[in-house]
């Protein structure tokens, strides 16, 4: 099994500069620049794109929720208006959060919103794919830890994606 850390943190500058660690940091200043919702959403989209590229590389069509925790707080970031909140957390996403259970099989259409909820600290979940007929527990697994660190386990070496993911400012490290 190949075990990777997937992060936004550039290995060359990690630990040398102050960086945001999650959505609750919106509005704070890092290295003289105010961290905005727009920048957060750009990085979040890159994480989701990275997972989708890994799934494409492996031929994975679905992920199963193998572990689930709902966070004590519903949402780490609360926009000032109800309209902005609804844009950031559409009703379908909020319903998914409420209905999510261990054992749910997620299609490619639903995976991005679940990943958003995980990245936004609304859920802690482990998502897995098991190859049919395999004795292995799983062939692909993804989870989000603290400080915007994503863990990926794969039965197949994904290091060929490192350059492609670096273009998204996402770093795949073993």
C-alpha atoms as a PDB file:
ATOM      1  CA  UNK A   1       0.000   0.000   0.000  1.00  0.00           C
ATOM      2  CA  UNK A   2       1.305   3.453  -0.917  1.00  0.00           C
ATOM      3  CA  UNK A   3       0.611   6.119   1.696  1.00  0.00           C
ATOM      4  CA  UNK A   4       0.646   9.781   0.729  1.00  0.00           C
ATOM      5  CA  UNK A   5       0.242  13.153   2.325  1.00  0.00           C
ATOM      6  CA  UNK A   6      -1.487  15.571  -0.044  1.00  0.00           C
ATOM      7  CA  UNK A   7      -1.231  19.240   0.906  1.00  0.00           C
ATOM      8  CA  UNK A   8      -1.242  22.847  -0.215  1.00  0.00           C
ATOM      9  CA  UNK A   9       1.964  23.386   1.737  1.00  0.00           C
ATOM     10  CA  UNK A  10       4.986  23.794  -0.519  1.00  0.00           C
ATOM     11  CA  UNK A  11       7.742  21.566   0.901  1.00  0.00           C
ATOM     12  CA  UNK A  12      10.308  24.321   0.196  1.00  0.00           C
ATOM     13  CA  UNK A  13       8.553  26.865   2.439  1.00  0.00           C
ATOM     14  CA  UNK A  14       6.626  24.638   4.875  1.00  0.00           C
ATOM     15  CA  UNK A  15       7.245  25.766   8.438  1.00  0.00           C
ATOM     16  CA  UNK A  16       9.128  28.870   7.302  1.00  0.00           C
ATOM     17  CA  UNK A  17       6.114  31.083   6.614  1.00  0.00           C
ATOM     18  CA  UNK A  18       2.825  31.557   8.443  1.00  0.00           C
ATOM     19  CA  UNK A  19      -0.026  29.921   6.490  1.00  0.00           C
ATOM     20  CA  UNK A  20      -3.760  29.479   6.937  1.00  0.00           C
ATOM     21  CA  UNK A  21      -4.887  26.064   8.141  1.00  0.00           C
ATOM     22  CA  UNK A  22      -8.626  25.952   7.482  1.00  0.00           C
ATOM     23  CA  UNK A  23     -11.703  27.908   6.512  1.00  0.00           C
ATOM     24  CA  UNK A  24     -11.984  29.571   9.915  1.00  0.00           C
ATOM     25  CA  UNK A  25      -8.862  31.602   9.027  1.00  0.00           C
ATOM     26  CA  UNK A  26     -10.743  33.670   6.415  1.00  0.00           C
ATOM     27  CA  UNK A  27     -10.197  37.348   7.173  1.00  0.00           C
ATOM     28  CA  UNK A  28      -6.859  36.775   8.944  1.00  0.00           C
ATOM     29  CA  UNK A  29      -3.604  38.138   7.528  1.00  0.00           C
ATOM     30  CA  UNK A  30      -0.745  35.866   6.419  1.00  0.00           C
ATOM     31  CA  UNK A  31       2.551  37.262   5.219  1.00  0.00           C
ATOM     32  CA  UNK A  32       0.899  40.684   4.834  1.00  0.00           C
ATOM     33  CA  UNK A  33      -2.022  39.403   2.720  1.00  0.00           C
ATOM     34  CA  UNK A  34      -5.615  39.049   3.925  1.00  0.00           C
ATOM     35  CA  UNK A  35      -6.861  35.497   3.423  1.00  0.00           C
ATOM     36  CA  UNK A  36     -10.139  35.709   1.475  1.00  0.00           C
ATOM     37  CA  UNK A  37     -13.055  33.413   0.784  1.00  0.00           C
ATOM     38  CA  UNK A  38     -12.125  33.519  -2.905  1.00  0.00           C
ATOM     39  CA  UNK A  39      -8.615  32.237  -2.179  1.00  0.00           C
ATOM     40  CA  UNK A  40     -10.018  29.559   0.115  1.00  0.00           C
ATOM     41  CA  UNK A  41     -12.435  28.369  -2.598  1.00  0.00           C
ATOM     42  CA  UNK A  42      -9.623  28.294  -5.194  1.00  0.00           C
ATOM     43  CA  UNK A  43      -7.459  26.034  -3.000  1.00  0.00           C
ATOM     44  CA  UNK A  44     -10.443  23.874  -2.016  1.00  0.00           C
ATOM     45  CA  UNK A  45     -11.256  23.343  -5.708  1.00  0.00           C
ATOM     46  CA  UNK A  46      -7.640  22.268  -6.309  1.00  0.00           C
ATOM     47  CA  UNK A  47      -7.859  19.636  -3.552  1.00  0.00           C
ATOM     48  CA  UNK A  48     -11.050  18.261  -5.092  1.00  0.00           C
ATOM     49  CA  UNK A  49      -9.473  18.283  -8.554  1.00  0.00           C
ATOM     50  CA  UNK A  50      -6.464  16.397  -7.152  1.00  0.00           C
ATOM     51  CA  UNK A  51      -8.695  13.623  -5.770  1.00  0.00           C
ATOM     52  CA  UNK A  52     -10.655  13.444  -9.024  1.00  0.00           C
ATOM     53  CA  UNK A  53      -7.402  13.058 -10.980  1.00  0.00           C
ATOM     54  CA  UNK A  54      -6.260  10.272  -8.657  1.00  0.00           C
ATOM     55  CA  UNK A  55      -9.611   8.525  -9.056  1.00  0.00           C
ATOM     56  CA  UNK A  56      -9.372   8.890 -12.853  1.00  0.00           C
ATOM     57  CA  UNK A  57      -5.848   7.455 -12.804  1.00  0.00           C
ATOM     58  CA  UNK A  58      -7.068   4.455 -10.800  1.00  0.00           C
ATOM     59  CA  UNK A  59     -10.371   4.015 -12.659  1.00  0.00           C
ATOM     60  CA  UNK A  60     -12.347   4.576  -9.432  1.00  0.00           C
ATOM     61  CA  UNK A  61     -16.017   5.454 -10.027  1.00  0.00           C
ATOM     62  CA  UNK A  62     -17.412   5.396  -6.470  1.00  0.00           C
ATOM     63  CA  UNK A  63     -16.243   5.822  -2.894  1.00  0.00           C
ATOM     64  CA  UNK A  64     -17.827   4.259   0.187  1.00  0.00           C
ATOM     65  CA  UNK A  65     -18.050   6.018   3.550  1.00  0.00           C
ATOM     66  CA  UNK A  66     -16.129   3.662   5.843  1.00  0.00           C
ATOM     67  CA  UNK A  67     -15.982   5.987   8.860  1.00  0.00           C
ATOM     68  CA  UNK A  68     -17.973   9.106   9.742  1.00  0.00           C
ATOM     69  CA  UNK A  69     -18.031  11.776  12.446  1.00  0.00           C
ATOM     70  CA  UNK A  70     -20.138  14.882  12.384  1.00  0.00           C
ATOM     71  CA  UNK A  71     -18.227  17.786  13.873  1.00  0.00           C
ATOM     72  CA  UNK A  72     -19.638  19.532  16.945  1.00  0.00           C
ATOM     73  CA  UNK A  73     -19.908  22.803  15.073  1.00  0.00           C
ATOM     74  CA  UNK A  74     -21.889  22.622  11.880  1.00  0.00           C
ATOM     75  CA  UNK A  75     -19.874  25.076   9.836  1.00  0.00           C
ATOM     76  CA  UNK A  76     -16.416  26.560  10.484  1.00  0.00           C
ATOM     77  CA  UNK A  77     -17.119  29.746   8.531  1.00  0.00           C
ATOM     78  CA  UNK A  78     -20.326  31.758   8.708  1.00  0.00           C
ATOM     79  CA  UNK A  79     -20.771  34.402   6.022  1.00  0.00           C
ATOM     80  CA  UNK A  80     -22.410  37.597   7.231  1.00  0.00           C
ATOM     81  CA  UNK A  81     -25.609  37.206   5.196  1.00  0.00           C
ATOM     82  CA  UNK A  82     -28.063  34.342   4.828  1.00  0.00           C
ATOM     83  CA  UNK A  83     -27.758  34.609   1.034  1.00  0.00           C
ATOM     84  CA  UNK A  84     -23.972  34.156   1.201  1.00  0.00           C
ATOM     85  CA  UNK A  85     -24.396  31.218   3.607  1.00  0.00           C
ATOM     86  CA  UNK A  86     -26.835  29.523   1.222  1.00  0.00           C
ATOM     87  CA  UNK A  87     -24.436  30.049  -1.684  1.00  0.00           C
ATOM     88  CA  UNK A  88     -21.567  28.506   0.285  1.00  0.00           C
ATOM     89  CA  UNK A  89     -23.651  25.706   1.818  1.00  0.00           C
ATOM     90  CA  UNK A  90     -26.473  24.918  -0.641  1.00  0.00           C
ATOM     91  CA  UNK A  91     -29.452  23.034   0.751  1.00  0.00           C
ATOM     92  CA  UNK A  92     -28.399  19.869  -1.122  1.00  0.00           C
ATOM     93  CA  UNK A  93     -25.009  19.949   0.604  1.00  0.00           C
ATOM     94  CA  UNK A  94     -26.585  20.509   4.023  1.00  0.00           C
ATOM     95  CA  UNK A  95     -29.012  17.637   3.379  1.00  0.00           C
ATOM     96  CA  UNK A  96     -26.137  15.356   2.371  1.00  0.00           C
ATOM     97  CA  UNK A  97     -24.400  16.164   5.645  1.00  0.00           C
ATOM     98  CA  UNK A  98     -27.502  15.263   7.651  1.00  0.00           C
ATOM     99  CA  UNK A  99     -28.215  12.033   5.751  1.00  0.00           C
ATOM    100  CA  UNK A 100     -24.641  10.751   5.438  1.00  0.00           C
ATOM    101  CA  UNK A 101     -24.068   7.351   7.082  1.00  0.00           C
ATOM    102  CA  UNK A 102     -21.288   4.825   7.257  1.00  0.00           C
ATOM    103  CA  UNK A 103     -21.717   2.453   4.332  1.00  0.00           C
ATOM    104  CA  UNK A 104     -23.123   5.059   1.914  1.00  0.00           C
ATOM    105  CA  UNK A 105     -21.758   4.604  -1.602  1.00  0.00           C
ATOM    106  CA  UNK A 106     -20.974   7.949  -3.215  1.00  0.00           C
ATOM    107  CA  UNK A 107     -21.072   8.470  -6.958  1.00  0.00           C
ATOM    108  CA  UNK A 108     -18.652  10.807  -8.725  1.00  0.00           C
ATOM    109  CA  UNK A 109     -21.452  13.401  -8.758  1.00  0.00           C
ATOM    110  CA  UNK A 110     -21.673  13.453  -4.939  1.00  0.00           C
ATOM    111  CA  UNK A 111     -17.999  13.126  -4.029  1.00  0.00           C
ATOM    112  CA  UNK A 112     -17.059  16.825  -4.550  1.00  0.00           C
ATOM    113  CA  UNK A 113     -19.663  18.069  -2.049  1.00  0.00           C
ATOM    114  CA  UNK A 114     -18.645  15.483   0.543  1.00  0.00           C
ATOM    115  CA  UNK A 115     -15.015  16.510   0.094  1.00  0.00           C
ATOM    116  CA  UNK A 116     -16.062  20.161   0.531  1.00  0.00           C
ATOM    117  CA  UNK A 117     -17.793  19.304   3.799  1.00  0.00           C
ATOM    118  CA  UNK A 118     -14.704  17.415   4.943  1.00  0.00           C
ATOM    119  CA  UNK A 119     -12.346  20.261   3.982  1.00  0.00           C
ATOM    120  CA  UNK A 120     -14.660  22.761   5.704  1.00  0.00           C
ATOM    121  CA  UNK A 121     -14.597  20.686   8.929  1.00  0.00           C
ATOM    122  CA  UNK A 122     -18.308  19.884   8.738  1.00  0.00           C
ATOM    123  CA  UNK A 123     -17.560  16.149   8.617  1.00  0.00           C
ATOM    124  CA  UNK A 124     -14.703  13.835   9.325  1.00  0.00           C
ATOM    125  CA  UNK A 125     -15.021  10.893   6.995  1.00  0.00           C
ATOM    126  CA  UNK A 126     -12.890   8.180   5.514  1.00  0.00           C
ATOM    127  CA  UNK A 127     -13.840   7.348   1.939  1.00  0.00           C
ATOM    128  CA  UNK A 128     -12.692   4.082   0.392  1.00  0.00           C
ATOM    129  CA  UNK A 129     -12.901   2.099  -2.811  1.00  0.00           C
ATOM    130  CA  UNK A 130     -12.547  -1.663  -2.812  1.00  0.00           C
ATOM    131  CA  UNK A 131     -11.861  -3.427  -6.102  1.00  0.00           C
ATOM    132  CA  UNK A 132     -14.431  -6.090  -6.934  1.00  0.00           C
ATOM    133  CA  UNK A 133     -13.245  -9.570  -6.111  1.00  0.00           C
ATOM    134  CA  UNK A 134     -10.299  -8.265  -4.104  1.00  0.00           C
ATOM    135  CA  UNK A 135      -9.303  -9.637  -0.731  1.00  0.00           C
ATOM    136  CA  UNK A 136      -7.729  -6.297   0.168  1.00  0.00           C
ATOM    137  CA  UNK A 137      -9.612  -4.081   2.606  1.00  0.00           C
ATOM    138  CA  UNK A 138      -9.505  -1.265   0.026  1.00  0.00           C
ATOM    139  CA  UNK A 139      -7.496  -0.129  -3.003  1.00  0.00           C
ATOM    140  CA  UNK A 140      -7.973   3.632  -2.491  1.00  0.00           C
ATOM    141  CA  UNK A 141      -8.732   5.678   0.606  1.00  0.00           C
ATOM    142  CA  UNK A 142      -8.954   9.424   1.274  1.00  0.00           C
ATOM    143  CA  UNK A 143      -9.450  11.408   4.480  1.00  0.00           C
ATOM    144  CA  UNK A 144      -8.842  14.985   5.645  1.00  0.00           C
ATOM    145  CA  UNK A 145      -6.902  15.628   8.822  1.00  0.00           C
ATOM    146  CA  UNK A 146      -6.258  18.830  10.719  1.00  0.00           C
ATOM    147  CA  UNK A 147      -4.464  21.806   9.177  1.00  0.00           C
ATOM    148  CA  UNK A 148      -5.776  21.011   5.693  1.00  0.00           C
ATOM    149  CA  UNK A 149      -3.714  17.832   5.447  1.00  0.00           C
ATOM    150  CA  UNK A 150      -5.198  15.120   3.250  1.00  0.00           C
ATOM    151  CA  UNK A 151      -4.253  11.479   3.569  1.00  0.00           C
ATOM    152  CA  UNK A 152      -4.411   9.135   0.583  1.00  0.00           C
ATOM    153  CA  UNK A 153      -3.740   5.403   0.584  1.00  0.00           C
ATOM    154  CA  UNK A 154      -3.511   3.616  -2.751  1.00  0.00           C
ATOM    155  CA  UNK A 155      -2.773   0.073  -3.857  1.00  0.00           C
ATOM    156  CA  UNK A 156      -1.184   1.644  -6.961  1.00  0.00           C
ATOM    157  CA  UNK A 157       1.768   4.040  -7.029  1.00  0.00           C
ATOM    158  CA  UNK A 158       0.434   7.557  -7.726  1.00  0.00           C
ATOM    159  CA  UNK A 159       3.819   9.301  -7.879  1.00  0.00           C
ATOM    160  CA  UNK A 160       3.389   9.755 -11.650  1.00  0.00           C
ATOM    161  CA  UNK A 161       0.776  12.412 -10.771  1.00  0.00           C
ATOM    162  CA  UNK A 162       3.182  14.574  -8.735  1.00  0.00           C
ATOM    163  CA  UNK A 163       4.010  17.041 -11.524  1.00  0.00           C
ATOM    164  CA  UNK A 164       0.385  17.271 -12.639  1.00  0.00           C
ATOM    165  CA  UNK A 165      -0.770  18.020  -9.089  1.00  0.00           C
ATOM    166  CA  UNK A 166       2.051  20.497  -8.528  1.00  0.00           C
ATOM    167  CA  UNK A 167       0.506  22.566 -11.348  1.00  0.00           C
ATOM    168  CA  UNK A 168      -2.524  22.896  -9.021  1.00  0.00           C
ATOM    169  CA  UNK A 169      -0.182  23.899  -6.165  1.00  0.00           C
ATOM    170  CA  UNK A 170      -0.981  20.571  -4.507  1.00  0.00           C
ATOM    171  CA  UNK A 171       1.896  18.440  -3.255  1.00  0.00           C
ATOM    172  CA  UNK A 172       1.799  14.626  -3.219  1.00  0.00           C
ATOM    173  CA  UNK A 173       4.393  13.281  -0.802  1.00  0.00           C
ATOM    174  CA  UNK A 174       5.109   9.784   0.461  1.00  0.00           C
END
